[in-house]
Structures are given as structure tokens and as C-alpha cells.
XYZ file of N, CA and C in Angstrom:
765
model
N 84.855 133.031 142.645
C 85.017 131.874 143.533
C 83.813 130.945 143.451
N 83.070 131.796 143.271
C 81.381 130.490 143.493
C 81.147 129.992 141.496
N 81.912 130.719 140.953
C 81.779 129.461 139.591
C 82.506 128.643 139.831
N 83.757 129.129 140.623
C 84.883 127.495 140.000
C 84.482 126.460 141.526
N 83.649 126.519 142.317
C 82.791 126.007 142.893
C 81.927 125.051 142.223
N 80.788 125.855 141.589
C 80.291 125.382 140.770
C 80.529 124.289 139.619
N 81.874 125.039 139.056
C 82.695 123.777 137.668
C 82.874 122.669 138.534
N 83.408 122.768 140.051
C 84.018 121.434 140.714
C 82.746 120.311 140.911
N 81.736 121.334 141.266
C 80.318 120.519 142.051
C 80.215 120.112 140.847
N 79.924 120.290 139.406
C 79.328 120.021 138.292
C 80.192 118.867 137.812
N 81.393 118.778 137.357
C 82.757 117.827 137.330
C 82.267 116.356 138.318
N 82.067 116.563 139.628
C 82.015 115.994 140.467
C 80.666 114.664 140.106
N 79.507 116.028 139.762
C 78.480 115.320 139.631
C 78.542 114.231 138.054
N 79.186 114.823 137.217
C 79.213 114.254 135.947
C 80.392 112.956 136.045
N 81.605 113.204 137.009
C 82.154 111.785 137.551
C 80.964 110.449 138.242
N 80.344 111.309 138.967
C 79.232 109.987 139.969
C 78.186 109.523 138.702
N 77.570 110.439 137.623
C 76.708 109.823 136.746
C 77.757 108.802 135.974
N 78.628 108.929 135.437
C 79.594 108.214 134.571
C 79.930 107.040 135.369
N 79.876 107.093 136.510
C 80.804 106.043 137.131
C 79.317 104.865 137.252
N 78.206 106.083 137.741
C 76.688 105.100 137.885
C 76.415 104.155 136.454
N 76.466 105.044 135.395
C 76.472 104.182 134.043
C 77.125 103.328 133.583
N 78.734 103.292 133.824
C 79.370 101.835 133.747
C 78.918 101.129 135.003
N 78.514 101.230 135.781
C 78.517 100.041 136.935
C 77.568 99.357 136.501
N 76.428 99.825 135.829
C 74.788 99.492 135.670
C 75.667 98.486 133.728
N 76.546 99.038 133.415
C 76.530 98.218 132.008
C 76.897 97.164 132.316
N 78.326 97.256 133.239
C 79.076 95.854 133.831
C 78.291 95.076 134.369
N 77.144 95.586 135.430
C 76.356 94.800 135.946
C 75.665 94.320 135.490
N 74.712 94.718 134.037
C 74.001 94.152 133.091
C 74.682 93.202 132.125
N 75.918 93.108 132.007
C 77.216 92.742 130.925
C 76.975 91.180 131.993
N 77.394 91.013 132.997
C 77.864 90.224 133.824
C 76.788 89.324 133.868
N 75.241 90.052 134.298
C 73.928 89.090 134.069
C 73.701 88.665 132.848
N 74.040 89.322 132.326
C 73.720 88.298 130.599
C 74.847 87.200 130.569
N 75.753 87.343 131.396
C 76.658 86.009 131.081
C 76.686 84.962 131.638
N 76.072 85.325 133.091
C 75.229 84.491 134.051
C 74.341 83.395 133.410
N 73.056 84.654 133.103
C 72.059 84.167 132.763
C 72.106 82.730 131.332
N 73.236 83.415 130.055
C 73.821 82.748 129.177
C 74.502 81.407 129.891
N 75.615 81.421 130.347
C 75.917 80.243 131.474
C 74.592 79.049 131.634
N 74.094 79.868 132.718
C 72.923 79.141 133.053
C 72.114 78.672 132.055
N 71.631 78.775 131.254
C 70.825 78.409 129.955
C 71.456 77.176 129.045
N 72.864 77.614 129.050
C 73.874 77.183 128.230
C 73.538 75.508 129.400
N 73.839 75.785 130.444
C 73.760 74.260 131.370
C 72.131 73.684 131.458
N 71.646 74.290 131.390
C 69.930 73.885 131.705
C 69.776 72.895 130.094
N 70.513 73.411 128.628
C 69.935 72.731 127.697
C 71.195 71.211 127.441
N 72.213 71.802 128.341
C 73.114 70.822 128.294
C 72.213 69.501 129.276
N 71.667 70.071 130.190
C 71.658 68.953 131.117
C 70.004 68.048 130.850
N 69.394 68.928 129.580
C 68.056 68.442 128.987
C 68.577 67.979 128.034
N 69.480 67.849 127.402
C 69.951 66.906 126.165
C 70.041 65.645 126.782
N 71.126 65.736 127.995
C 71.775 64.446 128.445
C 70.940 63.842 129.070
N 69.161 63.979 129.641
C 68.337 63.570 129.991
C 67.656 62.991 128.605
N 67.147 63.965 127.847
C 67.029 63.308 126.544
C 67.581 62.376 125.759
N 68.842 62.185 126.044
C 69.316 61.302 125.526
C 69.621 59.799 126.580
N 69.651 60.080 127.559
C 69.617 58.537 128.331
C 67.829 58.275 128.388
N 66.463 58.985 128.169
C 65.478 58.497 128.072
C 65.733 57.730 126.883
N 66.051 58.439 125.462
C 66.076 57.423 124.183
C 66.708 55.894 124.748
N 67.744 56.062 125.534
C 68.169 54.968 125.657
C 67.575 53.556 126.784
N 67.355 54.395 127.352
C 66.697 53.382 128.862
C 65.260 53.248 128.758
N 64.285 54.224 128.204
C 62.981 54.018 128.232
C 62.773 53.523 126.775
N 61.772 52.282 126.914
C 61.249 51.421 125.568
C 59.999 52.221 125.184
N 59.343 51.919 124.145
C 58.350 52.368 123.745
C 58.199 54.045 123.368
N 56.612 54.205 123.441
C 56.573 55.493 123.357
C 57.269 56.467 124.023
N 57.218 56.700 125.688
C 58.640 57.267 125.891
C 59.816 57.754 125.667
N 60.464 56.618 124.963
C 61.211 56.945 124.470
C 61.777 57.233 123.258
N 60.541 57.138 122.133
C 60.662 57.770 121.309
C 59.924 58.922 120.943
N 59.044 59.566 122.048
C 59.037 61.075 122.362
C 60.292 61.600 122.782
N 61.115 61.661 123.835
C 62.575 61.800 123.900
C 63.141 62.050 122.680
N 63.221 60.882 121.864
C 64.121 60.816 120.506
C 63.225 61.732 119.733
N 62.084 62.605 119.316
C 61.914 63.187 118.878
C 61.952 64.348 119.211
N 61.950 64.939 120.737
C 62.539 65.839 121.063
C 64.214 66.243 120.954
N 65.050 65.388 121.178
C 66.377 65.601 120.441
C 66.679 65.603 119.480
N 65.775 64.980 118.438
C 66.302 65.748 117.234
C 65.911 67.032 116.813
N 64.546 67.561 117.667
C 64.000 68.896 116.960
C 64.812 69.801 117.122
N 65.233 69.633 118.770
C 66.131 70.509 119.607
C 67.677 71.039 118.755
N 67.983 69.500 118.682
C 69.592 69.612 117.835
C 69.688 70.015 116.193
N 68.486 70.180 115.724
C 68.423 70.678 114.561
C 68.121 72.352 114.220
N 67.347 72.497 114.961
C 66.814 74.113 115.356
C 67.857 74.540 116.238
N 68.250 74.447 117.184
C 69.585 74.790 117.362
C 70.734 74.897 116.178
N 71.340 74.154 115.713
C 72.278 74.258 114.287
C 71.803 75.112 113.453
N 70.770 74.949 113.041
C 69.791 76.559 112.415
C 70.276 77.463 112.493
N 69.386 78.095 113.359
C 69.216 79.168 114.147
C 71.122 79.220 114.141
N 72.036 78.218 114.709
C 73.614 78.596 114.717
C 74.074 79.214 113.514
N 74.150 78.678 112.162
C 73.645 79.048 110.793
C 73.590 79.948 110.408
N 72.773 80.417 110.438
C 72.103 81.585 109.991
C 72.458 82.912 111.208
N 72.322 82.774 112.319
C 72.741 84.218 113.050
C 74.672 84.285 112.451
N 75.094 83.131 111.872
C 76.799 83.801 112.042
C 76.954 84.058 110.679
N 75.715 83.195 109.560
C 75.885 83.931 108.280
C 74.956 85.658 107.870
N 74.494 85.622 108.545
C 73.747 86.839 108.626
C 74.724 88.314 108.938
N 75.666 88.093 109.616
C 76.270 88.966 109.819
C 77.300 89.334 108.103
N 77.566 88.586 107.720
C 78.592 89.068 106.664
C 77.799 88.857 105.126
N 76.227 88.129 105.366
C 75.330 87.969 103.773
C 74.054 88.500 104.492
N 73.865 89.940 103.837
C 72.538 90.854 103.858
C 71.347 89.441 103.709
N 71.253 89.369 102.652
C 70.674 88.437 102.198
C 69.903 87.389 102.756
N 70.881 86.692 103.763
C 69.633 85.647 104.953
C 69.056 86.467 105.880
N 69.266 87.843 105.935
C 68.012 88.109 106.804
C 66.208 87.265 106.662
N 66.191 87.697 105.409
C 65.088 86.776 105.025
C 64.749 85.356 105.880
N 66.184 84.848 104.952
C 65.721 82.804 105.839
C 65.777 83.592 107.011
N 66.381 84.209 107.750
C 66.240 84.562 109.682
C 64.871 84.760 109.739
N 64.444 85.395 109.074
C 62.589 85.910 108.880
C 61.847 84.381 109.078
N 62.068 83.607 107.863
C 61.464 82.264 107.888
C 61.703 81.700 108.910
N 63.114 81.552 109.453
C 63.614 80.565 110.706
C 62.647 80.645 112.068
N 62.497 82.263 111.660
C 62.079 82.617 113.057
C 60.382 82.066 113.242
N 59.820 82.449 112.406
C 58.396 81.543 111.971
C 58.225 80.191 112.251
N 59.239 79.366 112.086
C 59.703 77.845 111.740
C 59.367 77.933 113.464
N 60.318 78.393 114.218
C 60.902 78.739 115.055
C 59.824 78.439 116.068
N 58.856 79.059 116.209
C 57.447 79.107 116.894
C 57.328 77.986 116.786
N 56.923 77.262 115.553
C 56.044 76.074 115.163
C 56.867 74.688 115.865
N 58.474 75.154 115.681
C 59.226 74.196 116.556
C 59.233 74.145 118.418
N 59.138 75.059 118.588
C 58.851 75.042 120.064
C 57.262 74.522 120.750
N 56.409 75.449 120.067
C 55.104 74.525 119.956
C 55.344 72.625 120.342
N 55.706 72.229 119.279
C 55.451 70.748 119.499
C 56.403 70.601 120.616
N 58.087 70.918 120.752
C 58.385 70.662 121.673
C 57.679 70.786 123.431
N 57.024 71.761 123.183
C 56.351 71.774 124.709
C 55.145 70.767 124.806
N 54.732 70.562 123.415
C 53.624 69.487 123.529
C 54.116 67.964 124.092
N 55.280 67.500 122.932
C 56.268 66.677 123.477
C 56.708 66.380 124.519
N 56.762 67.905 125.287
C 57.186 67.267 126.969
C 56.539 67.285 127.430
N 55.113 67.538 127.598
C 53.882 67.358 128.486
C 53.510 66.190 128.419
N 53.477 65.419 126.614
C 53.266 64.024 126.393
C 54.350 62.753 126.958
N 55.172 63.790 127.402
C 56.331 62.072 128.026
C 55.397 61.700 129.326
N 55.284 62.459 130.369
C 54.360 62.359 131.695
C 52.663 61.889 131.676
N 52.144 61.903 130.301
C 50.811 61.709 130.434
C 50.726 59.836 130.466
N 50.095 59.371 131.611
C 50.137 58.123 132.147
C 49.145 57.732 131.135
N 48.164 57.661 130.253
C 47.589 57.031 129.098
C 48.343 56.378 128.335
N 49.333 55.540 127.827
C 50.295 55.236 127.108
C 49.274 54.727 125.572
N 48.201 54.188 125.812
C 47.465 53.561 124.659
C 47.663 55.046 123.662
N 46.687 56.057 124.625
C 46.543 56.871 123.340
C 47.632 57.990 123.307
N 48.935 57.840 123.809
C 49.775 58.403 123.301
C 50.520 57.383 122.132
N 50.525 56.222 122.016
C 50.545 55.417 120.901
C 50.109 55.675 119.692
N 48.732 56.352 119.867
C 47.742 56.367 118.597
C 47.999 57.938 118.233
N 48.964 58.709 119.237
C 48.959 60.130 118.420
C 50.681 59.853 117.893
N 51.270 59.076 117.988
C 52.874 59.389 117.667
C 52.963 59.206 116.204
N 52.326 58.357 115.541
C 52.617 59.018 114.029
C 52.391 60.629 113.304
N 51.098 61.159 113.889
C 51.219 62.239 113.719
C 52.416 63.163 114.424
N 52.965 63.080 115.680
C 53.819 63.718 115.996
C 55.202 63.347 115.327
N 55.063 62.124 114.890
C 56.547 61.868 114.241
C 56.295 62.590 113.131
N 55.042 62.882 112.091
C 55.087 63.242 110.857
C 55.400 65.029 110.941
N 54.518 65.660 111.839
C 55.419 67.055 112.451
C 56.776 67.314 112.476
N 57.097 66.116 113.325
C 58.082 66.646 113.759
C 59.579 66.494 112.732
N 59.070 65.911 111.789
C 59.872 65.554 110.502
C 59.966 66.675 109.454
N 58.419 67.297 109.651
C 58.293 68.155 108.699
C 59.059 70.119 109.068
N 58.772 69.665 109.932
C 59.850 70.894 111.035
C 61.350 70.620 110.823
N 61.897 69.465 110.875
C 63.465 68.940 110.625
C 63.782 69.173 109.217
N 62.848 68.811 108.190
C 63.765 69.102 106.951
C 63.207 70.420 106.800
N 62.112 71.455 106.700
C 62.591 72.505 106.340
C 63.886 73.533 107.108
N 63.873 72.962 109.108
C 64.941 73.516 109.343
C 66.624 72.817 108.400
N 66.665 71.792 107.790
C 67.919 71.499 107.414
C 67.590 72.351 105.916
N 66.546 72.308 105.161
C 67.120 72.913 103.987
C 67.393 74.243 104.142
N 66.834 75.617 104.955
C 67.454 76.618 105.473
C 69.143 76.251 105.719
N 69.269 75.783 106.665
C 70.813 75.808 106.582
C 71.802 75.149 105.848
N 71.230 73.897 105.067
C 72.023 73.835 103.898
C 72.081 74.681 102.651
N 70.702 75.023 102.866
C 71.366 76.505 101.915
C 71.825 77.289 102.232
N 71.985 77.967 103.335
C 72.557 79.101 103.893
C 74.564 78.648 103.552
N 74.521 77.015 104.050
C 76.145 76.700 103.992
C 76.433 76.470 102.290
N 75.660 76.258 101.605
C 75.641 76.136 100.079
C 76.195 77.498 99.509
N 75.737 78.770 99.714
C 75.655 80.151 99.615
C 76.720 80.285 99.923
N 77.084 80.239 101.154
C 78.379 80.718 102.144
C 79.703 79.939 100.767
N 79.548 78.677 100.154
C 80.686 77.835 99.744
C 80.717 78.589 98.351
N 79.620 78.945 97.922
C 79.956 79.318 96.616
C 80.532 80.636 96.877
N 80.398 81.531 97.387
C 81.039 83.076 97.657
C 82.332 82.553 97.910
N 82.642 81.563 98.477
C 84.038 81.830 98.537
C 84.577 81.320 97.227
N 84.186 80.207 96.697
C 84.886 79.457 95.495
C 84.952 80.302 94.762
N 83.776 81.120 94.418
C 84.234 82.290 93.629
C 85.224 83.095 93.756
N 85.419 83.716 95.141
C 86.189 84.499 95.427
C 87.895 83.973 95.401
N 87.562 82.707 95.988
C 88.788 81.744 95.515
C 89.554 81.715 93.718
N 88.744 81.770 92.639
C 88.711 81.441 92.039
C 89.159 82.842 91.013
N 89.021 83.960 91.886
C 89.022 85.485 91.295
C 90.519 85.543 91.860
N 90.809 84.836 93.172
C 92.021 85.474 93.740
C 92.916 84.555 93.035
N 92.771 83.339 92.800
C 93.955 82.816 91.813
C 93.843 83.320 90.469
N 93.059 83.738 90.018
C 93.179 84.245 88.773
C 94.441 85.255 88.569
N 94.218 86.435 89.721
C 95.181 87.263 89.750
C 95.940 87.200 90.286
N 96.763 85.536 91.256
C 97.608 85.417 91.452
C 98.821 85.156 90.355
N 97.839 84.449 89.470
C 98.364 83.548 88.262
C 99.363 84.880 87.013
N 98.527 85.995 87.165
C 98.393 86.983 86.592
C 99.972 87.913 86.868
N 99.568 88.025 87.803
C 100.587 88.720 88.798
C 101.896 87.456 88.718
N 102.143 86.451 89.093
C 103.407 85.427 88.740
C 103.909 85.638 87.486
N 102.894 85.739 86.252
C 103.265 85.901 85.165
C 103.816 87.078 84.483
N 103.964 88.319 85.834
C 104.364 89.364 85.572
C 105.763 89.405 86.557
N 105.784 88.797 87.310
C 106.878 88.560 87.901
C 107.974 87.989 87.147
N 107.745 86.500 86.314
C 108.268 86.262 85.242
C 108.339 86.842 83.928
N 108.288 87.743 84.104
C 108.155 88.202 82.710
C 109.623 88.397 81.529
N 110.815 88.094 82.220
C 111.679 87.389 80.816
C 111.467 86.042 80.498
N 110.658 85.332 81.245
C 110.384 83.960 80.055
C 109.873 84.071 78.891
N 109.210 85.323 78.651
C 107.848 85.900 77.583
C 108.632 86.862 76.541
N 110.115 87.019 76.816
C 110.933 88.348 76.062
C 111.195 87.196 74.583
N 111.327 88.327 73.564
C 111.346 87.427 71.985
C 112.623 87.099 72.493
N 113.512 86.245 71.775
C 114.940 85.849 71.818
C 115.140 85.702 69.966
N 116.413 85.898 69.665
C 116.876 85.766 67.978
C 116.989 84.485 67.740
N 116.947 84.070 66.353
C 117.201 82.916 65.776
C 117.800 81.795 66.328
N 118.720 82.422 66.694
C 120.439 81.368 67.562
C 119.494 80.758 68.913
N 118.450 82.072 69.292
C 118.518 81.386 70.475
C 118.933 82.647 71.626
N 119.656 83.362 71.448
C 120.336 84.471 72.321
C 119.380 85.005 72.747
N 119.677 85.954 73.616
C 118.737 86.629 74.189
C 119.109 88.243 73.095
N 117.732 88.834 73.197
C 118.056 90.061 72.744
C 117.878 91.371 73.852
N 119.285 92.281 73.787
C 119.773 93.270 74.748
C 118.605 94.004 74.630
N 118.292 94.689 75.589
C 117.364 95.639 75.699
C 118.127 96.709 74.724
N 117.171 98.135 74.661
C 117.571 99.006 74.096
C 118.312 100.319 74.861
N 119.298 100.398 74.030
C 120.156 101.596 74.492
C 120.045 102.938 75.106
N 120.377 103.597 75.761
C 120.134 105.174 75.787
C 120.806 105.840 74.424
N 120.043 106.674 73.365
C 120.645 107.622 72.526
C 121.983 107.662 72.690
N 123.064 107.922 71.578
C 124.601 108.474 72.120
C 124.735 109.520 72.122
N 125.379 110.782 72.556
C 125.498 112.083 72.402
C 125.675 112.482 70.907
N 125.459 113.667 70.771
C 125.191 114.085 69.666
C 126.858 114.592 69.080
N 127.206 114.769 67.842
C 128.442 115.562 67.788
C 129.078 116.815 67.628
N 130.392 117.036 67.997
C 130.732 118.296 67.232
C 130.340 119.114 66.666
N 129.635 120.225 66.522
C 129.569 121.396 65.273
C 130.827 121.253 64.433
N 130.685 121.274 63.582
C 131.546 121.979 62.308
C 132.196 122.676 62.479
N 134.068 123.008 61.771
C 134.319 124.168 62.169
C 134.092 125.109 61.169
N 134.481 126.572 62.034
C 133.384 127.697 61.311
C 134.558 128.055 59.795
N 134.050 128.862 59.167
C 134.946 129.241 57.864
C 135.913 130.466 58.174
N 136.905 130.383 57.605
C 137.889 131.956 57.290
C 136.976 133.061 57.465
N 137.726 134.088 58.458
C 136.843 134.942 58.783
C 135.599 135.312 59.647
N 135.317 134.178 60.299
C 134.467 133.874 60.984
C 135.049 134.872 62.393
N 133.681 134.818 63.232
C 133.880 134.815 64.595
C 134.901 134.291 65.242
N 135.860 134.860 65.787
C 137.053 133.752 66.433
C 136.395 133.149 67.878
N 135.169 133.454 68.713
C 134.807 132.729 69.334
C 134.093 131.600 69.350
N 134.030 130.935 67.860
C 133.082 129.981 67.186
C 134.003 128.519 67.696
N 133.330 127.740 67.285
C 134.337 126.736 67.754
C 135.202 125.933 66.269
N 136.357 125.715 66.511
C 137.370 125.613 65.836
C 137.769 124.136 65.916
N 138.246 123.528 64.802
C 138.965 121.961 64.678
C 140.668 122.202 64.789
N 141.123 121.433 65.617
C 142.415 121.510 65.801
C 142.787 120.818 64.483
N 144.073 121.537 63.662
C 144.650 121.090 62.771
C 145.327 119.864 62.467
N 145.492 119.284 61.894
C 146.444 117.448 62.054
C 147.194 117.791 60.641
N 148.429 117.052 60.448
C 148.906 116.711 59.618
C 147.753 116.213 58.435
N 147.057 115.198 58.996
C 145.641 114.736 58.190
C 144.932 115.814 57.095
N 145.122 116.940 57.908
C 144.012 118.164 57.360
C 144.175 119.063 56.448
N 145.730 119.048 55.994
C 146.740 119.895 55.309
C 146.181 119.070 54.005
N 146.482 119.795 52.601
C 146.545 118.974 51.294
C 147.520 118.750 50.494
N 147.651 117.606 49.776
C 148.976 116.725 49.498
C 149.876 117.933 49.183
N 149.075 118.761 48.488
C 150.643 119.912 47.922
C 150.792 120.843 48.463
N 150.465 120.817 49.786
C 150.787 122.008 50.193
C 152.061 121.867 51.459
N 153.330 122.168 51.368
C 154.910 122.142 52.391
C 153.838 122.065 53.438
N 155.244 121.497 54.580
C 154.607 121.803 55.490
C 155.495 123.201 56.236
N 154.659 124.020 56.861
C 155.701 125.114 56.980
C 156.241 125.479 58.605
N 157.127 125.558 58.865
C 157.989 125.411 60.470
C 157.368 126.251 61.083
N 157.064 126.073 62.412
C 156.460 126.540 63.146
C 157.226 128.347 63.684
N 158.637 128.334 63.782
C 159.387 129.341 63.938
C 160.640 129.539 62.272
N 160.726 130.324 61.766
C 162.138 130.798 60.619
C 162.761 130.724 61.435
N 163.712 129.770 60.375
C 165.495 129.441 61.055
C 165.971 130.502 61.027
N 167.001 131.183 62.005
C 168.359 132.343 61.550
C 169.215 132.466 60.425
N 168.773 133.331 59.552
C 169.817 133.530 58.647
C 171.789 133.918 58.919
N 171.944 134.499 57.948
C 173.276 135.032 58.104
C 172.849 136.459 58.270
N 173.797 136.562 59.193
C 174.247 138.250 59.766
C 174.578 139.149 58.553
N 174.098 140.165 58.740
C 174.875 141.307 57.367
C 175.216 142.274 58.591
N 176.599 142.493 57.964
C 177.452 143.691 58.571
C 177.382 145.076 57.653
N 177.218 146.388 58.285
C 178.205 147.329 57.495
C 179.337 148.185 58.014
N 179.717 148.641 56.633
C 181.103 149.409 56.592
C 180.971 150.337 58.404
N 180.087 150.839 58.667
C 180.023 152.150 59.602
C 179.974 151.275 60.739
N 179.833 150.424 60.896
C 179.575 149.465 62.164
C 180.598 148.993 62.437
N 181.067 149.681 64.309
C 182.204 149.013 64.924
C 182.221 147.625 65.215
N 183.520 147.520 65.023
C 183.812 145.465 65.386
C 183.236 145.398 66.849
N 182.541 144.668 67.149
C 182.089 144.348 68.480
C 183.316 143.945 69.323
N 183.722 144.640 70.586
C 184.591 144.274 71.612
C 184.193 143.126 72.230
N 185.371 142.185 72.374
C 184.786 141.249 73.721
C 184.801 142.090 75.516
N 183.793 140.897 75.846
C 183.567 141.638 77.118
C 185.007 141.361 78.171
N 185.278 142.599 78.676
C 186.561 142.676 79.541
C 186.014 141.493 80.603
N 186.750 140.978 81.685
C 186.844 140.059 82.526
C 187.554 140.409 83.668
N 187.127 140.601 85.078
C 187.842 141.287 86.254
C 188.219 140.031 86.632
């Protein structure tokens, strides 16, 4: 009685841990989607700020703005890039390696960038924006040549693969058709496939004297030779011979 006690208390307890561990995944599942959400709106709603500064603020202003949206919208596409080609080409792990390097150096200026929209000096934020434009250029094309190569890579694997699968589509049709490819004769006709063998024939029949269970040719008129009668199957009835000692046969009486 006190084990199957025990199995129940133990059962019991291994239901409440199981049930504690999905609650804690769902609940962690749920904050990451939150948190994702939220992030997802925070860069939505820093674009659309970024992008009405390009538009409404003149000068430096606003082309700190405009250089922050493009770093943003380019390193973003990246980074998009490369995490969805990474999954199916070993291979960009690497550029992910580089990206991620890039990666630093791009956030860097961006935080510099937004500290520089608020700094009330406008002269000598004037006198630093060529250098920040020349950064921030040099950050944009190595993030675009990463992902144009990454989409370069991605196009040729398939053309190839494209290019393997019509092969053996082409291959395969041409085996599907395959009486367009059969020889045909002179005329033009088609030529019949080939036959099954015909059965083989008869044995021979056996000679005079033979085994009578051998197998035998039924005789024909055909088989007989020119001089030889042909001879009746049953002898006709001759004539009766009587003798002297032999009574005349009575007819039979009739009642």
C-alpha cells in the first residue's frame, strides 16, 4: 500500500514539474513576442520620425536624419539577408561573421548620429558632416555588397539547379516519346516489334517395331505409295460352302 502511495505522490509530483515547465516556456514564448512586437513598433515609429525630419528639417539636421535612415534601412536588409540565407547555405556563416563586425561599426555611428541631431552648435556640426557622410557611406556599400552577394549566390544555386532539373525533364519526355525515335522501313511503315518464338513441332513418328507407347502419325491416303491397293478396312462375305452331312436348315416355326 505505501508504494502505490508513493507511485501516486511521485506521478503527482512529476505532473506539477511538467506542468511548471510549460507554463515558464509559454510564458517566456509570449515575452519574446511582446518584447519582438514592441521593438518591431519602437523602429517603426523611429523610421517615421526619421523620415519626416529628412523632410521638414533643412540643413544639417536633416541630413543627419537622412543619414541615419539609410544606415538603419540598409543594415537592417543585411542582417534580413543573410540570417534567411544562412539557414539553407553553410557557407554565409562567414559573411554573418563579417556582418556582425560591420554590425558594431554601424551602430557606433548611429548612436553618434543621434546624439549629433540635439547638439545646439550647428557651425561645428557642419564642419564634421563630411566625415560622417564619408562613414557612413563606407558602412552602406560594404553592407550592400554582403547582400548582393549573398542574393547573387542564392540565384546561381538555383539556375543551376534549374538548369539540372530541365535537363532531366527533357530527358525523361524523350523517353516518354520514345516511338518517335523507333527505325521505320523504306516505305515509311512502321516496323512490328518482335514476336514471341512459335512452338516447337511434332516428334517424328517412331519406326516398325518400336515401342507402341511412342508417339505415332495418323495415316492419310497422302502417306500410302502410288503402288500400293488400297486395302478395306473389313473382308467382304464370301459364298457359303455346304456339305453332304449337313442338315437343310429348318425355318423357324411361328405360333
Amino acid at each position: 500500500m505505501e508504494a502505490v502511495i508513493a507511485v501516486v505522490v511521485l506521478i503527482f509530483v512529476l505532473f506539477l514539474v511538467l506542468g511548471a515547465y510549460a507554463t515558464v516556456k509559454v510564458v517566456g514564448a509570449a515575452k519574446r513576442g511582446v518584447d519582438r512586437t514592441i521593438e518591431q513598433a519602437r523602429r517603426t515609429v523611429e523610421d517615421t520620425t526619421l523620415r519626416a525630419k529628412t523632410l521638414t528639417q533643412p540643413g544639417a539636421p536633416g541630413e543627419l536624419a537622412d543619414l541615419r535612415l539609410r544606415l538603419r534601412t540598409t543594415m537592417r536588409a543585411t542582417q534580413d539577408a543573410l540570417h534567411a540565407g544562412v539557414a539553407e547555405d553553410e557557407s554565409l556563416k562567414e559573411s554573418l561573421a563579417l556582418f556582425q563586425r560591420l554590425s558594431a561599426h554601424g551602430h557606433e555611428l548611429d548612436g553618434e548620429l543621434r546624439r549629433l541631431e540635439s547638439d545646439p552648435a550647428r557651425a561645428k556640426l557642419t564642419e564634421r558632416l563630411p566625415d560622417l557622410r564619408e562613414r557612413t557611406g563606407r558602412i552602406i556599400k560594404a553592407a550592400d555588397s554582403l547582400r548582393w552577394a549573398a542574393h547573387d549566390r542564392a540565384r546561381r544555386f538555383a539556375e543551376e539547379d534549374l538548369d539540372a532539373l530541365s535537363a532531366q525533364i527533357d530527358v525523361e519526355a524523350g523517353a516518354l516519346r520514345h516511338w518517335t525515335t523507333e527505325p521505320t522501313s523504306s516505305a515509311g511503315t512502321h516496323t512490328p516489334p518482335p514476336t514471341a518464338a512459335p512452338p516447337p513441332w511434332p516428334e517424328a513418328p517412331t519406326p516398325e517395331g518400336a515401342a507402341s507407347n511412342g508417339q505415332t502419325w495418323p495415316e492419310t491416303p497422302q502417306s500410302r505409295t502410288a503402288g500400293e491397293p488400297a486395302r478395306p478396312a473389313i473382308n467382304p462375305p464370301g459364298p457359303r460352302i455346304t456339305y453332304p452331312w449337313q442338315k437343310k436348315p429348318r425355318p423357324e416355326s411361328t405360333t
